[in-house]
Amino acid sequence: MRCGVFLCECGGNISGVLDLDSLADATRGSGGVVSISRNQFMCGTEGRRLIEQAVEDRGLDRIVIGACSRRFQGPTFERIARELRLGENAVAFANLREGCSFIHRDEPAKAQRKAEKIVAAAVARAGFQSDLPRGRTFLHRSALVVGGGIAGITAAEELAGAGIDVHLVEREQSLGGYMARLSKTFPTEDCAMCSLAPQLTGAALEPRIHIRTLTDVTEISGPPGEFRVKLRQRPRFVSEACVGCDDCTPACPVSVSSEFELGVAKRKAISRPFANAVPSLYAIDKRGQAPCKSACPAGTSASGYVALVAEARFDEAYRVASEPNPFPSVCGRICTHPCESACVRGEVDEPIAIAALKRFVADRVGPETVVEKAPLVHSEKVAIVGAGPAGLTCARDLAKLGYQTTVFEALPVAGGMLKTGIPDYRLPKDVLGREIDQIAALGVEIETGQRAGKDFTIDGLLADGYGAAFLAVGLQKSSEVEIPGAELEGTLRAVEFLRRLNLGEQVQVGDRVVVIGGGDVALDAARSAIRLQKSSGREPDVTLAYRRTREEMPALDEEIEQAIEEGLKVEFLVAPLEIVGKEGRLSALKLQRCELGEPDSSGRRRPVPIDGDFSELEADNVVFAIGQDIVADFLQGCEGVEIAGSQIQIDPDTLMTKKTGVFAGGDAAATGGWTAIEAVAAGSRAARSIHNFLRAEALLEVWPAKDVEARPDADELAAAEVGQRTAVPLRSGAERRGSWEEVVGAYSEEQAIAEANRCLNCAVCSGCESCVRACPAGAIELDQVETIEELAVGAIIVATGHKEFDARRKRPLGFGRFDNVVTHSQLARLLAPSGPTAGELKRPSDGAVPKKIFMLQCVGSRDCTSSGNEHCSAICCLFATLHASLIKQHYPDADVTIGYTDLRAPGKSHEEYYRLVQERGVRYVRSRAGEILEEPDKSLLVRFEDTITRRKNEELFDLVVLAAGLEASSGTTEIAHVAGLQQGSAGFIKEYHPKLRPVDTQRAGIFVAGTAQGPKSIPDTIAQAKAAASRVVSMLSAGYVLTPAQVASSDVEQCIGCGICEEICPQSAVALTAGDSPHAVVDANSCRGCGICAAECPSGAMTLGGFSDEEILAEVMV
Amino acid sequence: MEERIELPEAEGAERKIVGFFCRECAYAAADATGNARVSLPPTIRSVLVPCTGRVSPLHLLKALADGADGVYIAGCLVGQCHYREGNLYALDRIEFARALLESVGVEPERVRMFTMSAADSPKFVEAARKMHETISNLPPLQRK
């Protein structure tokens, strides 16, 4: 090695602490050092000349620079080495400034000794440094601009002007950023939108600018010059056909706080933020599907009809509730409402009473709804066996699809278990009858008294011209009871007991009834028994015996509660052992006491008998409600259909049985729980599957894909006011006992609306589809999905902007707690002619024009506490001055006070503007505010200290405006992570060099502009955007760049092909070769030189250029 | 391990601590510390690495074997590594080195890991001072 050492004085920064001559002397003896020089500024021209000279004269092949940190001037010296054809890795660095003279000024002797070691280490390191090979990357003449605010728009326009294709990506639905929200701009007081709108239009019309809104950048890989960028575009749900007529927003029932209006106004779920938006299309804020919809087996948009009820739009609500379900009035009463269990409102207080709202709207609109016969479209007929909820739903849906359907029912009445299983006090028969009539009105033929296998056969129907059949026969008998005495007189089976009762037969029970079971059927039987006893003049005596505890009971909570109110006695943890009889008739029930053991396959804890612990209950009747079985007589003449375990065997995807053309669903072929809503869902699925079968094409999705579940975020939940659900009228237990009248009453209109308004709009869009109906252009596309796109671009500009400091973090100032404390950005909306108040200044609490206004500066800025930021936000003094001036001009009598820390008005014409506004009568008080208190009339008492007079003051104001400072936006933080950029304080992107390369980031080819880099005014933002664009133009004009020198590489001979490097590389830059003896290969363009692979490599084959083990250890060991 | 000789706190007993700093965060914080002219103990010798994930157990142990009394790695905050999980690898290797040292009777606190953001110069200073204090309170590392 022939090494030259170059020591920099750094204008005294180094030489003021270190004796460089003595340092040179100490270095002279180091192996390989053939030349030592010093200079005042080694990074300057003179320094460069010294190096060049030494290389030429002394034949140097290594250079050691003793100067500032390698992070500052490293590239300068590497470039010199490259240009002298030594290669950039010929330079080693001794950090004499940040690493020594700056930090050891008070211990010069120790600093000197340390400096000697640092230089010696660098010389030793240089001995191990070797030239690194570099390739060339040719540049894509295109750029990505991230962020569509004024910075991004300006940069994009500038680039397009230079003939470069620009992809302008914005995460919100329109370009415009923060500037679009401002009313006017300082110091000229010209309207912000008047300056911005032409820029927006220009960007939209420029063919070289490709705008993508609602889009996030999710990945950036590859080298500068040919970055590969992954974009994720969220669906807009509105197509290009949108003409911007605004017919949709009045139709949309969902209102939420508007992000564009910064919370001072509401917007609909379908909206456009402002009139000049680019693109001009509306968008639907649909964040997935609400948990209530996901939970519904039939996929009912509960949030949809709830939102419409809240707006008193009952007809439309009925449409939403009845479209997927022909039994809204029925389900509004007896549904197990999984939607309510999933309702997020339940985490705040109580779930929305979704079922009660459904009942309200279905009872109100259903009876007056006239159903017309559905036109026949297809020639195939479909036979449906069983007129329960599954069969009737299937028939209805097929009728709507244009098929002739016939429902065959064995019993003399239609309705299935809804009719024969559920007693009148829960579901009045006329309600069910009405909904069945409406199904029949579509043209569905219902033939009662027709039992399959006896009166007709399935095979016969298929031979007779039916194209398909749907078996919805249900589970029509109780499970066998296998305990001694089960055959004694007085034992009853719940299904048969309820059926006889509900078909109007005379049924009697004895004085003491025990019901065994814990499901809804058990409760129906028990409560019916109570009524039978009471209506025949006896005191009810009914006991429910259940093997587990209340917690494990499958019956609905409200059912259990109501039953107990009606006098039901419940025995938990008892299992029937034997029925004791006297003369052929039962007299008592012997019970085995149990305790809970381990959970079984259903997840519920298993009852385990306690040895020797028995009890006996005297009884006249025992009703078994312990399960149901299929009645399989329909199999007669139905060749090929198979049954196993009481269930018809089906293909779960298509619901088809083993026999082609014969489908099954509902309780007899369950794909979920044995509930009415599952049966409805099964009926719908079967209808779609049968349609596909008959058309021999997959036209409809049998199981519609579920959207992701959406829910309000933690902040929104915390902000929700805690209340309670609107109670439904309920007659007293005593009154109910002897009556078959309906137990639960209905909401009034007012109650229903109040209850519906409790909805939290989990997914924002409620899925009611009112907009689809309202849109004259047919532009609504609710099935749009997220798209991922990959692009190759040469360079990237990050213009992701800032966000306002969250003033809630300054709790004493009352923001978020007091209505009349707002921020300047919110005030901008209230002053904007296009804003929610049309430019009239109205205070939020009562809409009155405030007469006394206090503007408090430096909220979260120039603040060294943990809740604020240290930096000055740069624009707030002028922002407040502008707003004060606007108010003074609109309302000359208004009294406006600005409480400032220091008034900062640098920048062209700013000081003059400040003086002018002072002259307009705005009072400036140098002060520090302590706290803000709200008076009963919502005025605000501000306590502040005048920091000039040192006097403490208290003053009442009508409105307080906080100058909340600027912080990096969440988009800025995200892009920093995606692109691997450094962030400084408050999250702003760090520039490569604060003075010399202010728009370069640490990553080559990625530049930064606007408030993503730091707080600044609009003119400064625009200047910076143009600077960033100019950097891109100069970079892309070069045609090619060299691949980075400092990349990993693997030695083929040493590599054992273990693949660890491939697995751990964060850039996926390493891959194993295919074949018998695989070895690792590094893609130099993707590698970013972290060296994780080199440290993990077990064989030592992998090394990192510039940071080999030898190079690192040389520095450590000296 | 051999018996340690009690050395008087003399000039000759000045300790050496090697710090491996990642260029993304810790070295940036180190530079910020220098620019702010904050005094640091001269025992600290900084070594620039691209990412803390580059530092292998070999580097840690070699540093101790060849003259350092203590060695530490400073990198980005957990979850904010610029190369995703380099700092977690470093943390693993620190744990490995500590266990190894303990097994041969060397105080494991001679090896440590610190994390900080590029902007957090005070945290960098605190790490350096903590390391200096720890090592000053330990006898010089005896080698065979």
JSON list of N, CA, C and O in Angstrom, two decimals, chain A residues 69 71 95 98 102-104 106 113-114 982 1046 1064 1066 1089 1095-1096 1107 1109 1116-1118, chain B residues 14 16 23-24 27 31 34-35 38-40 44-45 48 50 53-54 59 63 66 84 89 93:
[
{"chain": "A", "resi": 69, "resn": "SER", "atom": "N", "xyz": [-17.02, 14.17, 9.88]},
{"chain": "A", "resi": 69, "resn": "SER", "atom": "CA", "xyz": [-17.68, 12.87, 9.79]},
{"chain": "A", "resi": 69, "resn": "SER", "atom": "C", "xyz": [-17.83, 12.45, 8.33]},
{"chain": "A", "resi": 69, "resn": "SER", "atom": "O", "xyz": [-18.11, 13.26, 7.45]},
{"chain": "A", "resi": 71, "resn": "ARG", "atom": "N", "xyz": [-20.18, 11.10, 7.10]},
{"chain": "A", "resi": 71, "resn": "ARG", "atom": "CA", "xyz": [-21.54, 11.36, 6.65]},
{"chain": "A", "resi": 71, "resn": "ARG", "atom": "C", "xyz": [-21.66, 12.72, 5.99]},
{"chain": "A", "resi": 71, "resn": "ARG", "atom": "O", "xyz": [-22.61, 12.98, 5.28]},
{"chain": "A", "resi": 95, "resn": "ASN", "atom": "N", "xyz": [-12.54, 10.35, 11.62]},
{"chain": "A", "resi": 95, "resn": "ASN", "atom": "CA", "xyz": [-13.50, 11.40, 12.02]},
{"chain": "A", "resi": 95, "resn": "ASN", "atom": "C", "xyz": [-12.89, 12.25, 13.13]},
{"chain": "A", "resi": 95, "resn": "ASN", "atom": "O", "xyz": [-13.09, 11.99, 14.31]},
{"chain": "A", "resi": 98, "resn": "GLU", "atom": "N", "xyz": [-16.43, 15.66, 14.40]},
{"chain": "A", "resi": 98, "resn": "GLU", "atom": "CA", "xyz": [-17.54, 15.21, 15.27]},
{"chain": "A", "resi": 98, "resn": "GLU", "atom": "C", "xyz": [-17.09, 14.13, 16.23]},
{"chain": "A", "resi": 98, "resn": "GLU", "atom": "O", "xyz": [-17.61, 14.00, 17.34]},
{"chain": "A", "resi": 102, "resn": "PHE", "atom": "N", "xyz": [-14.68, 18.24, 18.35]},
{"chain": "A", "resi": 102, "resn": "PHE", "atom": "CA", "xyz": [-15.92, 18.87, 18.82]},
{"chain": "A", "resi": 102, "resn": "PHE", "atom": "C", "xyz": [-16.32, 18.37, 20.21]},
{"chain": "A", "resi": 102, "resn": "PHE", "atom": "O", "xyz": [-16.91, 19.11, 20.99]},
{"chain": "A", "resi": 103, "resn": "ILE", "atom": "N", "xyz": [-16.03, 17.09, 20.51]},
{"chain": "A", "resi": 103, "resn": "ILE", "atom": "CA", "xyz": [-16.59, 16.52, 21.73]},
{"chain": "A", "resi": 103, "resn": "ILE", "atom": "C", "xyz": [-15.58, 16.40, 22.87]},
{"chain": "A", "resi": 103, "resn": "ILE", "atom": "O", "xyz": [-15.92, 15.99, 23.97]},
{"chain": "A", "resi": 104, "resn": "HIS", "atom": "N", "xyz": [-14.32, 16.72, 22.55]},
{"chain": "A", "resi": 104, "resn": "HIS", "atom": "CA", "xyz": [-13.31, 16.60, 23.63]},
{"chain": "A", "resi": 104, "resn": "HIS", "atom": "C", "xyz": [-12.55, 17.91, 23.79]},
{"chain": "A", "resi": 104, "resn": "HIS", "atom": "O", "xyz": [-11.35, 17.92, 24.06]},
{"chain": "A", "resi": 106, "resn": "ASP", "atom": "N", "xyz": [-12.56, 20.06, 26.02]},
{"chain": "A", "resi": 106, "resn": "ASP", "atom": "CA", "xyz": [-12.05, 20.36, 27.35]},
{"chain": "A", "resi": 106, "resn": "ASP", "atom": "C", "xyz": [-10.97, 19.38, 27.81]},
{"chain": "A", "resi": 106, "resn": "ASP", "atom": "O", "xyz": [-10.43, 19.52, 28.90]},
{"chain": "A", "resi": 113, "resn": "ARG", "atom": "N", "xyz": [-4.41, 12.09, 21.93]},
{"chain": "A", "resi": 113, "resn": "ARG", "atom": "CA", "xyz": [-4.10, 10.66, 21.91]},
{"chain": "A", "resi": 113, "resn": "ARG", "atom": "C", "xyz": [-5.15, 9.88, 21.13]},
{"chain": "A", "resi": 113, "resn": "ARG", "atom": "O", "xyz": [-4.85, 8.98, 20.36]},
{"chain": "A", "resi": 114, "resn": "LYS", "atom": "N", "xyz": [-6.42, 10.30, 21.33]},
{"chain": "A", "resi": 114, "resn": "LYS", "atom": "CA", "xyz": [-7.50, 9.60, 20.62]},
{"chain": "A", "resi": 114, "resn": "LYS", "atom": "C", "xyz": [-7.36, 9.83, 19.11]},
{"chain": "A", "resi": 114, "resn": "LYS", "atom": "O", "xyz": [-7.53, 8.90, 18.31]},
{"chain": "A", "resi": 982, "resn": "GLN", "atom": "N", "xyz": [-34.79, 9.16, 6.18]},
{"chain": "A", "resi": 982, "resn": "GLN", "atom": "CA", "xyz": [-34.65, 9.54, 7.59]},
{"chain": "A", "resi": 982, "resn": "GLN", "atom": "C", "xyz": [-35.62, 10.67, 7.93]},
{"chain": "A", "resi": 982, "resn": "GLN", "atom": "O", "xyz": [-35.87, 11.56, 7.13]},
{"chain": "A", "resi": 1046, "resn": "GLN", "atom": "N", "xyz": [-21.18, 0.09, -2.62]},
{"chain": "A", "resi": 1046, "resn": "GLN", "atom": "CA", "xyz": [-21.23, -0.62, -1.35]},
{"chain": "A", "resi": 1046, "resn": "GLN", "atom": "C", "xyz": [-22.38, -1.63, -1.31]},
{"chain": "A", "resi": 1046, "resn": "GLN", "atom": "O", "xyz": [-23.43, -1.36, -0.75]},
{"chain": "A", "resi": 1064, "resn": "ILE", "atom": "N", "xyz": [-33.28, -13.61, 4.85]},
{"chain": "A", "resi": 1064, "resn": "ILE", "atom": "CA", "xyz": [-33.28, -12.43, 5.74]},
{"chain": "A", "resi": 1064, "resn": "ILE", "atom": "C", "xyz": [-33.11, -11.11, 5.02]},
{"chain": "A", "resi": 1064, "resn": "ILE", "atom": "O", "xyz": [-33.31, -10.06, 5.62]},
{"chain": "A", "resi": 1066, "resn": "PRO", "atom": "N", "xyz": [-33.67, -7.77, 3.66]},
{"chain": "A", "resi": 1066, "resn": "PRO", "atom": "CA", "xyz": [-34.87, -6.93, 3.70]},
{"chain": "A", "resi": 1066, "resn": "PRO", "atom": "C", "xyz": [-35.27, -6.41, 2.33]},
{"chain": "A", "resi": 1066, "resn": "PRO", "atom": "O", "xyz": [-36.39, -5.96, 2.15]},
{"chain": "A", "resi": 1089, "resn": "GLY", "atom": "N", "xyz": [-27.06, -2.35, 0.82]},
{"chain": "A", "resi": 1089, "resn": "GLY", "atom": "CA", "xyz": [-25.81, -2.34, 1.56]},
{"chain": "A", "resi": 1089, "resn": "GLY", "atom": "C", "xyz": [-25.93, -2.33, 3.07]},
{"chain": "A", "resi": 1089, "resn": "GLY", "atom": "O", "xyz": [-25.14, -1.69, 3.74]},
{"chain": "A", "resi": 1095, "resn": "ALA", "atom": "N", "xyz": [-23.25, -10.56, 8.14]},
{"chain": "A", "resi": 1095, "resn": "ALA", "atom": "CA", "xyz": [-23.07, -10.93, 9.54]},
{"chain": "A", "resi": 1095, "resn": "ALA", "atom": "C", "xyz": [-23.70, -12.29, 9.84]},
{"chain": "A", "resi": 1095, "resn": "ALA", "atom": "O", "xyz": [-23.27, -12.99, 10.73]},
{"chain": "A", "resi": 1096, "resn": "GLU", "atom": "N", "xyz": [-24.76, -12.64, 9.09]},
{"chain": "A", "resi": 1096, "resn": "GLU", "atom": "CA", "xyz": [-25.46, -13.89, 9.38]},
{"chain": "A", "resi": 1096, "resn": "GLU", "atom": "C", "xyz": [-24.85, -15.08, 8.64]},
{"chain": "A", "resi": 1096, "resn": "GLU", "atom": "O", "xyz": [-25.10, -16.22, 8.99]},
{"chain": "A", "resi": 1107, "resn": "PHE", "atom": "N", "xyz": [-17.28, -2.78, 3.76]},
{"chain": "A", "resi": 1107, "resn": "PHE", "atom": "CA", "xyz": [-17.45, -3.13, 5.16]},
{"chain": "A", "resi": 1107, "resn": "PHE", "atom": "C", "xyz": [-17.19, -4.62, 5.38]},
{"chain": "A", "resi": 1107, "resn": "PHE", "atom": "O", "xyz": [-17.99, -5.33, 5.98]},
{"chain": "A", "resi": 1109, "resn": "ASP", "atom": "N", "xyz": [-15.23, -7.88, 7.01]},
{"chain": "A", "resi": 1109, "resn": "ASP", "atom": "CA", "xyz": [-14.79, -8.12, 8.39]},
{"chain": "A", "resi": 1109, "resn": "ASP", "atom": "C", "xyz": [-13.42, -7.48, 8.62]},
{"chain": "A", "resi": 1109, "resn": "ASP", "atom": "O", "xyz": [-13.18, -6.85, 9.65]},
{"chain": "A", "resi": 1116, "resn": "VAL", "atom": "N", "xyz": [-11.29, -1.36, 14.66]},
{"chain": "A", "resi": 1116, "resn": "VAL", "atom": "CA", "xyz": [-11.56, -1.70, 16.06]},
{"chain": "A", "resi": 1116, "resn": "VAL", "atom": "C", "xyz": [-10.26, -1.98, 16.80]},
{"chain": "A", "resi": 1116, "resn": "VAL", "atom": "O", "xyz": [-10.10, -1.63, 17.96]},
{"chain": "A", "resi": 1117, "resn": "MET", "atom": "N", "xyz": [-9.30, -2.56, 16.11]},
{"chain": "A", "resi": 1117, "resn": "MET", "atom": "CA", "xyz": [-8.19, -3.16, 16.83]},
{"chain": "A", "resi": 1117, "resn": "MET", "atom": "C", "xyz": [-7.03, -2.22, 17.13]},
{"chain": "A", "resi": 1117, "resn": "MET", "atom": "O", "xyz": [-6.23, -2.51, 17.99]},
{"chain": "A", "resi": 1118, "resn": "VAL", "atom": "N", "xyz": [-6.95, -1.11, 16.38]},
{"chain": "A", "resi": 1118, "resn": "VAL", "atom": "CA", "xyz": [-5.79, -0.24, 16.62]},
{"chain": "A", "resi": 1118, "resn": "VAL", "atom": "C", "xyz": [-5.93, 0.50, 17.96]},
{"chain": "A", "resi": 1118, "resn": "VAL", "atom": "O", "xyz": [-7.01, 0.98, 18.26]},
{"chain": "B", "resi": 14, "resn": "GLU", "atom": "N", "xyz": [-6.25, 4.19, 31.22]},
{"chain": "B", "resi": 14, "resn": "GLU", "atom": "CA", "xyz": [-7.36, 4.75, 30.46]},
{"chain": "B", "resi": 14, "resn": "GLU", "atom": "C", "xyz": [-8.03, 3.66, 29.62]},
{"chain": "B", "resi": 14, "resn": "GLU", "atom": "O", "xyz": [-7.39, 2.86, 28.96]},
{"chain": "B", "resi": 16, "resn": "LYS", "atom": "N", "xyz": [-10.77, 1.84, 26.91]},
{"chain": "B", "resi": 16, "resn": "LYS", "atom": "CA", "xyz": [-11.19, 2.01, 25.51]},
{"chain": "B", "resi": 16, "resn": "LYS", "atom": "C", "xyz": [-12.55, 1.32, 25.33]},
{"chain": "B", "resi": 16, "resn": "LYS", "atom": "O", "xyz": [-12.73, 0.18, 25.76]},
{"chain": "B", "resi": 23, "resn": "ARG", "atom": "N", "xyz": [-25.25, 4.04, 10.36]},
{"chain": "B", "resi": 23, "resn": "ARG", "atom": "CA", "xyz": [-25.19, 5.34, 9.67]},
{"chain": "B", "resi": 23, "resn": "ARG", "atom": "C", "xyz": [-26.57, 6.00, 9.60]},
{"chain": "B", "resi": 23, "resn": "ARG", "atom": "O", "xyz": [-26.67, 7.19, 9.37]},
{"chain": "B", "resi": 24, "resn": "GLU", "atom": "N", "xyz": [-27.65, 5.19, 9.76]},
{"chain": "B", "resi": 24, "resn": "GLU", "atom": "CA", "xyz": [-28.99, 5.77, 9.59]},
{"chain": "B", "resi": 24, "resn": "GLU", "atom": "C", "xyz": [-29.41, 6.57, 10.82]},
{"chain": "B", "resi": 24, "resn": "GLU", "atom": "O", "xyz": [-30.01, 7.64, 10.68]},
{"chain": "B", "resi": 27, "resn": "TYR", "atom": "N", "xyz": [-25.19, 7.01, 14.17]},
{"chain": "B", "resi": 27, "resn": "TYR", "atom": "CA", "xyz": [-24.07, 7.84, 13.73]},
{"chain": "B", "resi": 27, "resn": "TYR", "atom": "C", "xyz": [-24.55, 9.26, 13.43]},
{"chain": "B", "resi": 27, "resn": "TYR", "atom": "O", "xyz": [-23.83, 10.23, 13.67]},
{"chain": "B", "resi": 31, "resn": "ASP", "atom": "N", "xyz": [-23.15, 12.57, 15.11]},
{"chain": "B", "resi": 31, "resn": "ASP", "atom": "CA", "xyz": [-22.74, 13.79, 14.41]},
{"chain": "B", "resi": 31, "resn": "ASP", "atom": "C", "xyz": [-23.45, 15.01, 14.97]},
{"chain": "B", "resi": 31, "resn": "ASP", "atom": "O", "xyz": [-22.85, 16.07, 15.14]},
{"chain": "B", "resi": 34, "resn": "GLY", "atom": "N", "xyz": [-21.78, 16.00, 18.08]},
{"chain": "B", "resi": 34, "resn": "GLY", "atom": "CA", "xyz": [-20.55, 16.72, 17.81]},
{"chain": "B", "resi": 34, "resn": "GLY", "atom": "C", "xyz": [-20.83, 18.15, 17.40]},
{"chain": "B", "resi": 34, "resn": "GLY", "atom": "O", "xyz": [-20.23, 19.10, 17.93]},
{"chain": "B", "resi": 35, "resn": "ASN", "atom": "N", "xyz": [-21.77, 18.33, 16.49]},
{"chain": "B", "resi": 35, "resn": "ASN", "atom": "CA", "xyz": [-22.09, 19.68, 16.02]},
{"chain": "B", "resi": 35, "resn": "ASN", "atom": "C", "xyz": [-22.59, 20.56, 17.13]},
{"chain": "B", "resi": 35, "resn": "ASN", "atom": "O", "xyz": [-22.41, 21.77, 17.10]},
{"chain": "B", "resi": 38, "resn": "VAL", "atom": "N", "xyz": [-21.20, 18.97, 22.38]},
{"chain": "B", "resi": 38, "resn": "VAL", "atom": "CA", "xyz": [-21.44, 18.36, 23.68]},
{"chain": "B", "resi": 38, "resn": "VAL", "atom": "C", "xyz": [-20.22, 17.52, 24.04]},
{"chain": "B", "resi": 38, "resn": "VAL", "atom": "O", "xyz": [-19.72, 16.78, 23.20]},
{"chain": "B", "resi": 39, "resn": "SER", "atom": "N", "xyz": [-19.75, 17.64, 25.27]},
{"chain": "B", "resi": 39, "resn": "SER", "atom": "CA", "xyz": [-18.57, 16.89, 25.68]},
{"chain": "B", "resi": 39, "resn": "SER", "atom": "C", "xyz": [-18.91, 15.43, 25.92]},
{"chain": "B", "resi": 39, "resn": "SER", "atom": "O", "xyz": [-19.91, 15.11, 26.56]},
{"chain": "B", "resi": 40, "resn": "LEU", "atom": "N", "xyz": [-18.03, 14.55, 25.41]},
{"chain": "B", "resi": 40, "resn": "LEU", "atom": "CA", "xyz": [-18.22, 13.13, 25.64]},
{"chain": "B", "resi": 40, "resn": "LEU", "atom": "C", "xyz": [-16.92, 12.56, 26.20]},
{"chain": "B", "resi": 40, "resn": "LEU", "atom": "O", "xyz": [-15.85, 13.10, 25.95]},
{"chain": "B", "resi": 44, "resn": "ILE", "atom": "N", "xyz": [-14.60, 6.70, 24.26]},
{"chain": "B", "resi": 44, "resn": "ILE", "atom": "CA", "xyz": [-15.47, 6.14, 23.22]},
{"chain": "B", "resi": 44, "resn": "ILE", "atom": "C", "xyz": [-14.81, 6.23, 21.85]},
{"chain": "B", "resi": 44, "resn": "ILE", "atom": "O", "xyz": [-14.36, 7.29, 21.45]},
{"chain": "B", "resi": 45, "resn": "ARG", "atom": "N", "xyz": [-14.76, 5.09, 21.17]},
{"chain": "B", "resi": 45, "resn": "ARG", "atom": "CA", "xyz": [-14.20, 5.08, 19.80]},
{"chain": "B", "resi": 45, "resn": "ARG", "atom": "C", "xyz": [-15.31, 4.61, 18.87]},
{"chain": "B", "resi": 45, "resn": "ARG", "atom": "O", "xyz": [-15.83, 3.50, 19.01]},
{"chain": "B", "resi": 48, "resn": "LEU", "atom": "N", "xyz": [-18.20, 3.35, 12.21]},
{"chain": "B", "resi": 48, "resn": "LEU", "atom": "CA", "xyz": [-19.40, 3.49, 11.39]},
{"chain": "B", "resi": 48, "resn": "LEU", "atom": "C", "xyz": [-19.72, 2.16, 10.71]},
{"chain": "B", "resi": 48, "resn": "LEU", "atom": "O", "xyz": [-18.84, 1.54, 10.10]},
{"chain": "B", "resi": 50, "resn": "PRO", "atom": "N", "xyz": [-23.03, 0.34, 8.26]},
{"chain": "B", "resi": 50, "resn": "PRO", "atom": "CA", "xyz": [-24.23, 0.77, 7.54]},
{"chain": "B", "resi": 50, "resn": "PRO", "atom": "C", "xyz": [-25.50, 0.53, 8.36]},
{"chain": "B", "resi": 50, "resn": "PRO", "atom": "O", "xyz": [-26.40, 1.35, 8.38]},
{"chain": "B", "resi": 53, "resn": "GLY", "atom": "N", "xyz": [-27.21, -4.39, 11.94]},
{"chain": "B", "resi": 53, "resn": "GLY", "atom": "CA", "xyz": [-27.29, -5.78, 11.51]},
{"chain": "B", "resi": 53, "resn": "GLY", "atom": "C", "xyz": [-25.99, -6.26, 10.87]},
{"chain": "B", "resi": 53, "resn": "GLY", "atom": "O", "xyz": [-25.79, -7.46, 10.66]},
{"chain": "B", "resi": 54, "resn": "ARG", "atom": "N", "xyz": [-25.09, -5.34, 10.52]},
{"chain": "B", "resi": 54, "resn": "ARG", "atom": "CA", "xyz": [-23.81, -5.73, 9.94]},
{"chain": "B", "resi": 54, "resn": "ARG", "atom": "C", "xyz": [-22.85, -6.26, 11.01]},
{"chain": "B", "resi": 54, "resn": "ARG", "atom": "O", "xyz": [-21.90, -6.97, 10.72]},
{"chain": "B", "resi": 59, "resn": "HIS", "atom": "N", "xyz": [-17.12, -9.40, 15.58]},
{"chain": "B", "resi": 59, "resn": "HIS", "atom": "CA", "xyz": [-16.65, -8.02, 15.76]},
{"chain": "B", "resi": 59, "resn": "HIS", "atom": "C", "xyz": [-16.65, -7.65, 17.24]},
{"chain": "B", "resi": 59, "resn": "HIS", "atom": "O", "xyz": [-15.73, -7.01, 17.74]},
{"chain": "B", "resi": 63, "resn": "ALA", "atom": "N", "xyz": [-13.10, -7.15, 19.34]},
{"chain": "B", "resi": 63, "resn": "ALA", "atom": "CA", "xyz": [-12.83, -5.84, 19.93]},
{"chain": "B", "resi": 63, "resn": "ALA", "atom": "C", "xyz": [-12.37, -6.02, 21.37]},
{"chain": "B", "resi": 63, "resn": "ALA", "atom": "O", "xyz": [-11.39, -5.41, 21.80]},
{"chain": "B", "resi": 66, "resn": "ASP", "atom": "N", "xyz": [-8.92, -7.68, 21.61]},
{"chain": "B", "resi": 66, "resn": "ASP", "atom": "CA", "xyz": [-7.78, -6.90, 21.14]},
{"chain": "B", "resi": 66, "resn": "ASP", "atom": "C", "xyz": [-7.69, -5.52, 21.76]},
{"chain": "B", "resi": 66, "resn": "ASP", "atom": "O", "xyz": [-7.22, -4.59, 21.11]},
{"chain": "B", "resi": 84, "resn": "ARG", "atom": "N", "xyz": [-35.37, -2.79, 8.03]},
{"chain": "B", "resi": 84, "resn": "ARG", "atom": "CA", "xyz": [-36.43, -3.58, 8.64]},
{"chain": "B", "resi": 84, "resn": "ARG", "atom": "C", "xyz": [-36.08, -4.14, 10.03]},
{"chain": "B", "resi": 84, "resn": "ARG", "atom": "O", "xyz": [-36.59, -3.66, 11.02]},
{"chain": "B", "resi": 89, "resn": "TYR", "atom": "N", "xyz": [-31.52, -8.23, 14.79]},
{"chain": "B", "resi": 89, "resn": "TYR", "atom": "CA", "xyz": [-30.41, -9.18, 14.65]},
{"chain": "B", "resi": 89, "resn": "TYR", "atom": "C", "xyz": [-29.27, -8.77, 15.59]},
{"chain": "B", "resi": 89, "resn": "TYR", "atom": "O", "xyz": [-28.66, -9.61, 16.26]},
{"chain": "B", "resi": 93, "resn": "ARG", "atom": "N", "xyz": [-27.38, -10.83, 18.63]},
{"chain": "B", "resi": 93, "resn": "ARG", "atom": "CA", "xyz": [-25.93, -11.11, 18.67]},
{"chain": "B", "resi": 93, "resn": "ARG", "atom": "C", "xyz": [-25.34, -10.57, 19.96]},
{"chain": "B", "resi": 93, "resn": "ARG", "atom": "O", "xyz": [-24.41, -11.16, 20.53]}
]
